[in-house]
Every structure is written in structure tokens, then in C-alpha cells.
Coordinates of C-alpha atoms and ligand atoms in Angstrom, one line a residue:
M28 CA 43.2 3.8 -40.3
D29 CA 46.2 3.1 -42.6
Y30 CA 48.0 0.0 -43.8
D31 CA 51.6 1.1 -43.9
R32 CA 53.1 -2.3 -43.3
V33 CA 50.9 -3.8 -46.0
R34 CA 52.0 -1.0 -48.3
E35 CA 55.7 -1.7 -47.8
T36 CA 55.1 -5.2 -49.1
D37 CA 52.1 -4.9 -51.4
P38 CA 50.9 -1.5 -52.5
Q39 CA 48.1 -3.0 -54.6
V40 CA 46.5 -4.6 -51.6
A41 CA 47.2 -1.5 -49.5
D42 CA 45.4 0.6 -52.1
A43 CA 42.4 -1.6 -52.0
L44 CA 42.3 -1.7 -48.2
E45 CA 42.5 2.1 -47.9
A46 CA 40.0 2.6 -50.7
E47 CA 37.6 0.3 -48.8
V48 CA 38.0 2.3 -45.6
E49 CA 37.1 5.4 -47.6
R50 CA 34.2 3.6 -49.3
Q51 CA 32.7 2.5 -45.9
R52 CA 33.2 6.0 -44.5
D53 CA 31.6 7.8 -47.5
T54 CA 28.6 5.6 -48.2
L55 CA 25.4 4.7 -46.3
E56 CA 25.8 1.0 -45.7
M57 CA 22.3 -0.4 -45.8
I58 CA 22.9 -4.1 -46.7
A59 CA 20.8 -5.6 -43.9
S60 CA 23.4 -8.3 -43.2
E61 CA 26.4 -6.0 -42.9
N62 CA 27.7 -4.0 -39.9
F63 CA 30.9 -2.3 -38.6
A64 CA 33.0 -4.4 -36.2
S65 CA 34.8 -2.3 -33.6
E66 CA 38.5 -1.7 -34.0
A67 CA 39.0 -3.9 -30.9
V68 CA 37.3 -6.8 -32.7
M69 CA 39.3 -6.2 -35.8
E70 CA 42.6 -6.0 -33.8
A71 CA 41.8 -9.4 -32.3
Q72 CA 40.9 -10.8 -35.8
G73 CA 44.1 -9.4 -37.3
S74 CA 46.3 -10.9 -34.6
V75 CA 49.0 -13.6 -34.1
F76 CA 46.1 -16.1 -33.6
T77 CA 46.1 -16.5 -37.4
N78 CA 49.4 -18.4 -37.0
K79 CA 48.1 -21.2 -34.8
Y80 CA 46.6 -24.6 -35.5
A81 CA 44.2 -25.7 -32.7
E82 CA 42.2 -28.7 -34.0
G83 CA 40.0 -29.9 -31.2
Y84 CA 38.4 -28.0 -28.4
P85 CA 39.6 -26.2 -25.2
G86 CA 41.5 -28.7 -23.0
S87 CA 41.6 -31.3 -25.7
R88 CA 43.7 -30.3 -28.8
Y89 CA 45.6 -32.3 -31.3
Y90 CA 48.6 -29.9 -31.2
G91 CA 50.7 -28.4 -28.4
G92 CA 51.0 -24.7 -27.6
C93 CA 47.3 -24.1 -27.4
E94 CA 46.9 -22.6 -24.0
N95 CA 46.1 -19.1 -25.3
M96 CA 43.7 -20.6 -27.8
D97 CA 42.0 -22.4 -25.0
T98 CA 41.6 -19.2 -23.0
V99 CA 40.1 -17.3 -25.8
E100 CA 37.8 -20.0 -27.2
S101 CA 36.5 -20.7 -23.6
L102 CA 35.8 -17.0 -23.2
A103 CA 33.9 -16.9 -26.5
I104 CA 31.8 -19.9 -25.5
E105 CA 31.1 -18.6 -22.0
R106 CA 30.1 -15.2 -23.2
A107 CA 27.9 -16.7 -25.9
K108 CA 26.1 -18.8 -23.3
E109 CA 25.5 -15.7 -21.3
L110 CA 24.3 -13.7 -24.3
W111 CA 21.8 -16.2 -25.6
G112 CA 21.2 -18.5 -22.6
A113 CA 22.2 -21.7 -24.5
E114 CA 23.4 -24.8 -22.7
Y115 CA 25.9 -25.7 -25.4
V116 CA 27.8 -23.5 -27.8
N117 CA 30.3 -24.1 -30.6
V118 CA 32.1 -21.1 -31.9
Q119 CA 34.2 -22.8 -34.6
P120 CA 32.0 -22.7 -37.7
H121 CA 33.6 -20.3 -40.2
A122 CA 30.3 -18.7 -41.1
G123 CA 26.5 -19.1 -40.8
T124 CA 26.4 -21.7 -43.6
Q125 CA 29.0 -23.8 -41.9
A126 CA 26.9 -23.6 -38.7
N127 CA 23.9 -25.0 -40.5
M128 CA 26.1 -27.6 -42.2
A129 CA 27.3 -28.7 -38.7
V130 CA 23.7 -29.3 -37.6
Y131 CA 22.8 -31.2 -40.8
F132 CA 25.9 -33.3 -40.6
A133 CA 25.3 -34.1 -36.9
M134 CA 21.7 -35.0 -37.2
L135 CA 20.9 -36.1 -40.8
E136 CA 21.9 -38.7 -43.3
P137 CA 22.2 -37.9 -47.0
G138 CA 18.7 -38.3 -48.5
D139 CA 17.0 -37.1 -45.3
K140 CA 14.3 -34.5 -45.6
I141 CA 14.5 -30.7 -45.0
L142 CA 11.5 -28.4 -44.9
S143 CA 12.5 -24.7 -45.2
L144 CA 11.5 -21.3 -46.5
D145 CA 12.0 -20.7 -50.3
L146 CA 14.9 -18.4 -51.1
T147 CA 12.8 -16.0 -53.1
H148 CA 10.5 -15.7 -50.1
G149 CA 13.3 -14.7 -47.7
G150 CA 15.1 -18.0 -47.0
H151 CA 18.8 -18.8 -47.4
L152 CA 20.9 -20.8 -49.8
S153 CA 22.0 -23.2 -47.0
H154 CA 18.5 -24.0 -46.1
G155 CA 18.3 -26.3 -49.2
H156 CA 18.6 -24.3 -52.5
H157 CA 19.2 -26.8 -55.3
M158 CA 22.6 -25.3 -56.1
N159 CA 23.8 -25.5 -52.5
F160 CA 25.2 -28.6 -50.8
A161 CA 22.0 -28.8 -48.7
G162 CA 19.8 -29.0 -51.8
Q163 CA 22.1 -31.6 -53.3
L164 CA 22.6 -33.9 -50.3
Y165 CA 19.1 -33.8 -48.9
E166 CA 15.5 -34.0 -50.1
V167 CA 14.1 -30.5 -49.7
E168 CA 10.6 -29.1 -49.8
Q169 CA 10.0 -25.4 -49.2
Y170 CA 7.3 -23.4 -47.7
E171 CA 6.4 -19.8 -48.7
V172 CA 5.1 -16.7 -47.0
D173 CA 1.5 -15.7 -47.7
T174 CA 1.9 -13.6 -50.9
E175 CA -1.0 -11.3 -49.8
T176 CA 0.3 -10.5 -46.3
G177 CA 4.0 -11.2 -46.7
R178 CA 3.9 -13.1 -43.4
L179 CA 4.6 -16.7 -42.5
D180 CA 1.5 -18.9 -42.6
Y181 CA 2.1 -21.1 -39.6
E182 CA -0.9 -23.4 -40.2
A183 CA 0.3 -24.0 -43.8
I184 CA 3.8 -24.8 -42.5
R185 CA 2.3 -27.3 -40.1
D186 CA 0.2 -28.9 -42.8
H187 CA 3.2 -29.1 -45.0
A188 CA 5.3 -30.7 -42.3
E189 CA 2.6 -33.3 -41.6
E190 CA 2.3 -34.1 -45.3
F191 CA 6.1 -34.1 -46.2
D192 CA 7.3 -35.7 -42.9
P193 CA 10.7 -34.0 -42.8
D194 CA 13.6 -34.9 -40.6
I195 CA 14.3 -31.3 -39.8
V196 CA 12.3 -28.0 -40.2
V197 CA 14.3 -24.9 -40.7
S198 CA 13.2 -21.5 -39.5
G199 CA 15.0 -18.1 -39.4
Y200 CA 15.4 -16.0 -42.5
S201 CA 17.5 -13.6 -44.5
A202 CA 14.7 -11.2 -45.7
Y203 CA 11.8 -11.6 -43.4
P204 CA 11.0 -8.3 -41.7
R205 CA 8.5 -9.6 -39.1
E206 CA 8.8 -11.2 -35.7
I207 CA 9.1 -15.0 -35.9
Q208 CA 6.9 -17.1 -33.7
W209 CA 9.3 -19.9 -32.9
E210 CA 6.8 -21.9 -30.9
R211 CA 4.5 -22.2 -34.0
I212 CA 7.4 -23.6 -36.1
Q213 CA 8.3 -25.9 -33.2
E214 CA 4.7 -27.2 -33.2
A215 CA 5.0 -27.9 -37.0
A216 CA 8.3 -29.8 -36.4
E217 CA 6.8 -31.8 -33.5
A218 CA 3.8 -32.7 -35.7
A219 CA 6.3 -34.4 -38.0
D220 CA 8.5 -35.7 -35.2
A221 CA 11.3 -33.6 -36.8
Y222 CA 14.1 -31.5 -35.4
H223 CA 13.8 -27.8 -35.5
L224 CA 16.8 -25.6 -36.6
A225 CA 16.3 -21.9 -36.0
D226 CA 18.9 -19.9 -38.0
I227 CA 19.1 -16.5 -36.4
A228 CA 22.0 -15.2 -38.5
H229 CA 20.3 -11.9 -39.2
I230 CA 19.0 -11.3 -35.8
T231 CA 21.7 -12.6 -33.5
G232 CA 22.1 -9.2 -31.9
L233 CA 18.4 -8.5 -31.7
V234 CA 17.8 -11.8 -29.9
A235 CA 20.8 -11.3 -27.6
A236 CA 19.5 -7.9 -26.6
G237 CA 15.9 -9.0 -26.1
E238 CA 14.6 -7.0 -29.1
H239 CA 13.3 -10.2 -30.8
P240 CA 12.0 -13.3 -29.0
S241 CA 14.6 -16.1 -28.7
P242 CA 14.3 -19.6 -30.1
V243 CA 16.9 -20.8 -27.6
G244 CA 15.0 -23.4 -25.4
I245 CA 12.3 -23.8 -28.1
A246 CA 14.2 -25.0 -31.2
D247 CA 16.5 -28.0 -30.9
F248 CA 19.3 -26.1 -32.7
V249 CA 20.0 -22.4 -33.1
T250 CA 22.6 -21.2 -35.5
G251 CA 23.9 -17.8 -36.4
S252 CA 26.6 -15.7 -37.9
T253 CA 28.6 -13.3 -35.7
H254 CA 29.1 -10.4 -38.0
K255 CA 25.6 -9.1 -38.6
T256 CA 23.5 -7.5 -35.8
I257 CA 26.0 -8.8 -33.2
R258 CA 29.1 -7.0 -34.6
A259 CA 31.6 -9.7 -33.4
G260 CA 33.5 -10.1 -36.6
R261 CA 33.0 -12.6 -39.4
G262 CA 32.1 -16.2 -38.4
G263 CA 29.4 -18.7 -37.4
I264 CA 28.0 -20.2 -34.2
V265 CA 25.9 -23.2 -33.2
M266 CA 23.8 -23.4 -30.0
A267 CA 21.9 -26.4 -28.7
D268 CA 20.9 -28.3 -25.6
E269 CA 23.8 -30.1 -23.9
E270 CA 22.5 -33.5 -25.1
Y271 CA 23.5 -32.6 -28.7
G272 CA 26.9 -31.1 -27.9
D273 CA 29.1 -34.1 -28.7
D274 CA 27.4 -34.7 -32.0
I275 CA 27.8 -31.1 -33.1
D276 CA 31.4 -31.0 -31.9
S277 CA 32.2 -34.1 -34.0
A278 CA 30.4 -32.8 -37.0
V279 CA 32.5 -29.6 -36.9
I280 CA 35.8 -31.4 -36.4
P281 CA 36.7 -34.0 -37.7
G282 CA 33.4 -33.9 -39.7
M283 CA 33.7 -30.7 -41.8
Q284 CA 36.6 -28.4 -40.7
G285 CA 40.2 -28.8 -39.8
G286 CA 41.9 -26.0 -37.9
P287 CA 39.5 -23.4 -36.5
L288 CA 40.0 -19.8 -37.5
M289 CA 41.3 -18.9 -34.0
H290 CA 41.8 -15.2 -35.0
N291 CA 38.1 -15.0 -35.9
I292 CA 37.3 -16.8 -32.6
A293 CA 39.3 -14.1 -30.8
G294 CA 37.2 -11.5 -32.6
K295 CA 34.0 -13.3 -31.5
A296 CA 35.2 -13.3 -27.9
V297 CA 35.8 -9.5 -28.0
G298 CA 32.6 -8.7 -29.8
F299 CA 30.5 -10.9 -27.4
E300 CA 32.1 -9.0 -24.5
E301 CA 31.0 -5.7 -26.2
A302 CA 27.5 -7.1 -26.6
L303 CA 27.3 -7.9 -22.9
Q304 CA 27.6 -4.3 -22.1
P305 CA 24.4 -2.3 -21.4
E306 CA 25.0 0.0 -24.4
F307 CA 24.5 -2.9 -26.7
E308 CA 20.8 -3.2 -25.7
E309 CA 20.4 0.5 -26.6
Y310 CA 22.1 -0.2 -29.9
A311 CA 19.8 -3.1 -30.8
A312 CA 16.6 -1.1 -29.7
Q313 CA 17.8 1.9 -31.8
T314 CA 18.4 -0.4 -34.8
V315 CA 14.8 -1.6 -34.8
E316 CA 13.4 1.9 -34.1
N317 CA 15.5 3.2 -37.1
A318 CA 14.2 0.4 -39.4
K319 CA 10.6 1.3 -38.4
A320 CA 11.3 5.0 -39.1
L321 CA 12.8 4.2 -42.5
G322 CA 9.9 1.9 -43.4
E323 CA 7.2 4.4 -42.4
T324 CA 8.9 7.1 -44.4
L325 CA 9.1 4.9 -47.5
Q326 CA 5.4 4.1 -47.0
D327 CA 4.6 7.9 -46.7
E328 CA 6.5 8.3 -49.9
G329 CA 4.2 5.8 -51.6
F330 CA 6.3 2.7 -51.6
G331 CA 4.8 -0.7 -50.7
L332 CA 6.6 -2.8 -48.0
V333 CA 6.3 -6.6 -47.8
S334 CA 4.2 -7.3 -44.8
E335 CA 3.5 -3.5 -44.6
G336 CA 6.2 -2.8 -42.1
T337 CA 8.9 -4.3 -39.9
D338 CA 9.5 -5.6 -36.4
T339 CA 13.3 -6.0 -37.0
H340 CA 16.3 -4.4 -38.5
L341 CA 15.2 -4.5 -42.2
V342 CA 12.5 -3.5 -44.6
L343 CA 11.7 -5.2 -47.8
V344 CA 10.3 -2.9 -50.5
D345 CA 8.1 -4.3 -53.3
L346 CA 8.7 -1.9 -56.1
R347 CA 5.9 -3.4 -58.2
E348 CA 3.4 -1.5 -56.0
S349 CA 4.7 2.0 -56.8
H350 CA 7.2 1.7 -59.6
E351 CA 6.2 -1.1 -61.9
D352 CA 8.9 -0.4 -64.4
V353 CA 11.8 0.0 -62.0
T354 CA 13.5 -3.2 -61.1
G355 CA 15.4 -4.0 -57.9
K356 CA 18.7 -3.8 -59.9
D357 CA 17.8 -0.4 -61.4
A358 CA 17.1 0.9 -57.9
E359 CA 20.2 -0.7 -56.4
K360 CA 22.4 0.8 -59.1
A361 CA 20.9 4.3 -58.9
L362 CA 21.2 4.3 -55.1
E363 CA 24.8 3.1 -55.3
E364 CA 25.6 6.0 -57.6
V365 CA 24.6 8.4 -54.8
G366 CA 26.4 6.5 -52.1
I367 CA 23.5 4.5 -50.6
V368 CA 24.5 0.8 -50.7
L369 CA 21.8 -1.8 -50.4
N370 CA 20.7 -4.8 -52.4
A371 CA 18.1 -5.8 -55.0
N372 CA 16.0 -8.6 -53.4
T373 CA 13.4 -11.0 -54.6
V374 CA 9.9 -10.4 -53.1
P375 CA 7.1 -12.9 -52.4
G376 CA 5.5 -13.8 -55.7
E377 CA 8.5 -12.6 -57.6
T378 CA 8.1 -12.5 -61.4
R379 CA 11.6 -11.4 -62.4
S380 CA 14.9 -13.3 -62.2
P381 CA 16.9 -13.2 -58.9
F382 CA 19.5 -11.2 -60.8
V383 CA 16.9 -8.5 -61.6
T384 CA 14.2 -8.7 -58.9
S385 CA 11.3 -6.5 -58.1
G386 CA 12.4 -5.4 -54.6
I387 CA 15.1 -3.9 -52.5
R388 CA 16.1 -4.9 -49.0
A389 CA 17.4 -2.1 -46.7
G390 CA 18.7 -2.6 -43.2
T391 CA 19.7 -0.2 -40.3
P392 CA 22.4 -2.2 -38.3
A393 CA 25.4 -0.5 -39.9
L394 CA 23.9 3.0 -39.9
T395 CA 22.9 2.6 -36.3
S396 CA 26.5 1.6 -35.4
R397 CA 27.8 4.9 -36.8
G398 CA 25.2 6.9 -34.8
F399 CA 22.2 7.3 -37.0
D400 CA 18.9 8.0 -35.1
A401 CA 15.3 7.7 -36.2
D402 CA 15.3 11.3 -37.7
D403 CA 18.4 10.5 -39.7
C404 CA 16.7 7.3 -41.0
R405 CA 13.6 9.2 -42.0
Y406 CA 15.8 11.6 -44.0
V407 CA 17.6 8.6 -45.6
G408 CA 14.1 7.2 -46.5
E409 CA 13.3 10.5 -48.2
L410 CA 16.6 10.4 -50.1
I411 CA 15.9 6.8 -51.3
A412 CA 12.5 7.9 -52.5
R413 CA 14.0 10.9 -54.4
V414 CA 16.5 8.7 -56.1
I415 CA 14.1 5.9 -57.1
N416 CA 11.5 8.5 -58.3
N417 CA 14.2 10.0 -60.5
Y418 CA 16.5 7.1 -61.1
E419 CA 17.7 8.3 -64.5
D420 CA 18.0 12.0 -63.6
E421 CA 21.7 12.9 -63.2
D422 CA 20.9 16.3 -61.5
V423 CA 18.8 14.8 -58.8
K424 CA 21.3 12.1 -58.2
A425 CA 24.1 14.7 -57.9
E426 CA 22.1 16.6 -55.3
V427 CA 21.3 13.5 -53.3
A428 CA 25.0 12.4 -53.4
E429 CA 25.9 15.7 -51.8
E430 CA 23.4 15.2 -49.0
V431 CA 24.6 11.6 -48.5
Q432 CA 28.2 13.0 -48.0
N433 CA 26.9 15.5 -45.4
L434 CA 25.2 12.7 -43.5
C435 CA 28.4 10.6 -43.6
E436 CA 30.5 13.5 -42.4
A437 CA 28.0 14.2 -39.5
N438 CA 28.3 10.5 -38.4
P439 CA 32.0 9.6 -38.8
L440 CA 33.3 6.1 -39.0
Y441 CA 36.7 4.6 -37.8
E442 CA 38.0 8.1 -36.9
Ligands
LIG7 N1 24.5 -12.9 -47.6 C1 23.7 -12.8 -46.4 C2 22.5 -11.8 -46.5 O1 22.8 -10.8 -47.1 O2 21.5 -12.0 -46.0 C3 23.2 -14.1 -45.9 O3 24.2 -15.0 -45.9

């Protein structure tokens, strides 16, 4: 993978692009929200579609010359409907946050009420954090996971909904390792006569492959991003029953976006086609099996996991249980030094700042894309333990860095 034409024009950017290819090849990418799009997806994303304005929707555009845009956007929509079984799909939101924005703008008025999970308990900025547009435009109250079990307390959510009387209840999370019981959140929403938005950004691929129960047909709105477990390139998506289609369409354009990123929509179409192939189900199943193997190994090594395990693609380690003095940032930094890239993460009942944290979040979607199996992930778990147990020991880190390189070479990326 080279960038010769970029290099002719702009050697500085070419250097950064090539360095990034090497970085992705030579590190273990374990940020739970990241993955490797195929070269086919990236070719579509880096295409002539970046040149075209196509405000509107297939068959109804404001500009001429949109016949190829119509073809590709229609393909992306039809494939998404097949993958997730939704009646209505909008593939134009630029990312998951914009997908959530589209639902809020379609269904809420400023000042309306959102009930969602607190960010430090695994929620997302766009679910109503006070520094996000959602926290500024709407009145937000937040539920938490049970700090003892690390799991959602569905009865408490329902009680909270009855008391707060929200206009929308948001489910779907960024750092929740367990299966989500969508019906239970739906009950809470119905108890308050509220809409239910299920944000499946992290688990789009797992839901499409049947590895996690689907909220489609239960929640009123399902949003997601297309670059995490689904590997369809960077972007967002909204799904809903047909009755909400016109409102969502208008919220996206003219409500909040101008020209759609048609090159990204081309990437989504290609990535969705890949996800419709039988191998994708194997990939999703392996991703979950790998996360379980990783989590079990970390537990065997003495680490505490929030909720004591995982049903999904990620594990959340609470370092306070095993390494009281090691912060999430310490662990993230030491692991990055050896080529294991993951992120410091708040944990339920967090006592440190979000910039320091007491936990780390580790995911297996990207490792699985480059061919890692459960044994490889057990080995990676042992390496993570060795580094955190010796996070200031340069000799240990040098040894582990070599083992990381061997693992990368055994599982090549973008050959
Ligand atoms: N930044 C993503 C994550 O890491 O979960 C969510 O937007």
C-alpha cells in the first residue's frame, strides 16, 4: 500500500499516510470501536464520488448528474434493510453522532427530555453529555449501571423513566460488555410514553450477524456507525419503521446536513455487501469468542472485569481490583509502548478524572479482522498482564514488544 500520487504533490501527507499503514500493521489494535475496512471499501471511499453533490435522496435530488449516486445510495439502503431487517434506512449521517442527532431533530423540540446512560458508566457523548449539543439542547437525566454487578438495572431504569417522564429513552452503549435486553428498555420507554432510541454503534456487526439480539422492531429508532464491528467504512446510519421515514429524511436534509458524503456511502454499500456474505457471520462469532478468551485470560491473571465477563466484542477492566495504584492512563501508555493500542476508560463508580481513569477497554474486532483466533487472544491477554504488572520495567516491555511484533507478522495486514 503506497501513496505515490500523494507523494508527488505532498510528501508530508504521504509520509503520514505511509507511517499510519506501518503503525496499523505493527501494532495490536484493540480500541473496541476500531476495525480494518477492506481495500474494496477504501477504494470506494477514495473515489470520484467525493466530487459530487447529491442533496436529496435517490430519485429526488436537487442537482443533476446524480444517476450513479442514486444507484449506490439505493444499494446501500437495500443492503442495510437486508442486514438489519429494518423497514426504513437512511445512510446519509456522517457518523453515529449525526445519526442520533437526526433522530432527536426529527422527534424532539429543544427543551424536551432525554433519559440515557451516564458517560462514565458506558454511555456516549451524544446521548446527552453536558458539553455535547444533546446536553445543551435538551433536558437530560441519566441512569447508571449497578456498581456492584456492572450490569444495567432495568427496574431502576423503568422507575427513573416513570419519575422523569422523558420524551425519549436512549439505550445502546460504548463500553457495556453485556447483552442488552432491548425489550426491558422498551418497557421503560412505554411506561413514560416516550420514544426509544437504541444506538447500536458498537455492535452493528454483531447484530447484523445474529451474535447479539436486535433492537430492530422493538425500539422506535435504531442508529449506528458503519466503521466499527460492521467494517463498512466511516459513517452513520438510522433505521426505523416506515412511519418515521419522512421525518428522519427531513431532519437529515435540509435539517442538519447539506451534501451527503457520497464516497462514504459508496464505502457503506461495499461494506454491507461484504457483511451479507456467510463469512461475515463467522467473523462476528469469532470476534465474540476472542473477547471471551481475552477476558477469561485477564481474570486468570488476577484482573477484575466490569460485570465479570463479556457477551460482546469488548472487555472493560477495572484496575482498582488488582492494581490500585495503576491508572487507566498508566496502563494505556505502557501498553502503547509495546505496540498494544487500547484506551483508558472510566469504570462504574469511577473515582478518577476521565483523563486518568481506573480502567481500560479492550476490543477484539480489529484483531479478528486480521485473523486472530481465541488462542492468539489468550496470548494477548497474557502479554497485557505482563505489561501492567511491570509497567515501569523497560526490560519486560522490550521483551513483550518483540512478542507483539511476532504476532503482527504472523497475522499480516493490508499485504
Ligand atoms: N469514540 C467511540 C468509541 O470509542 O466508543 C464512540 O464514538
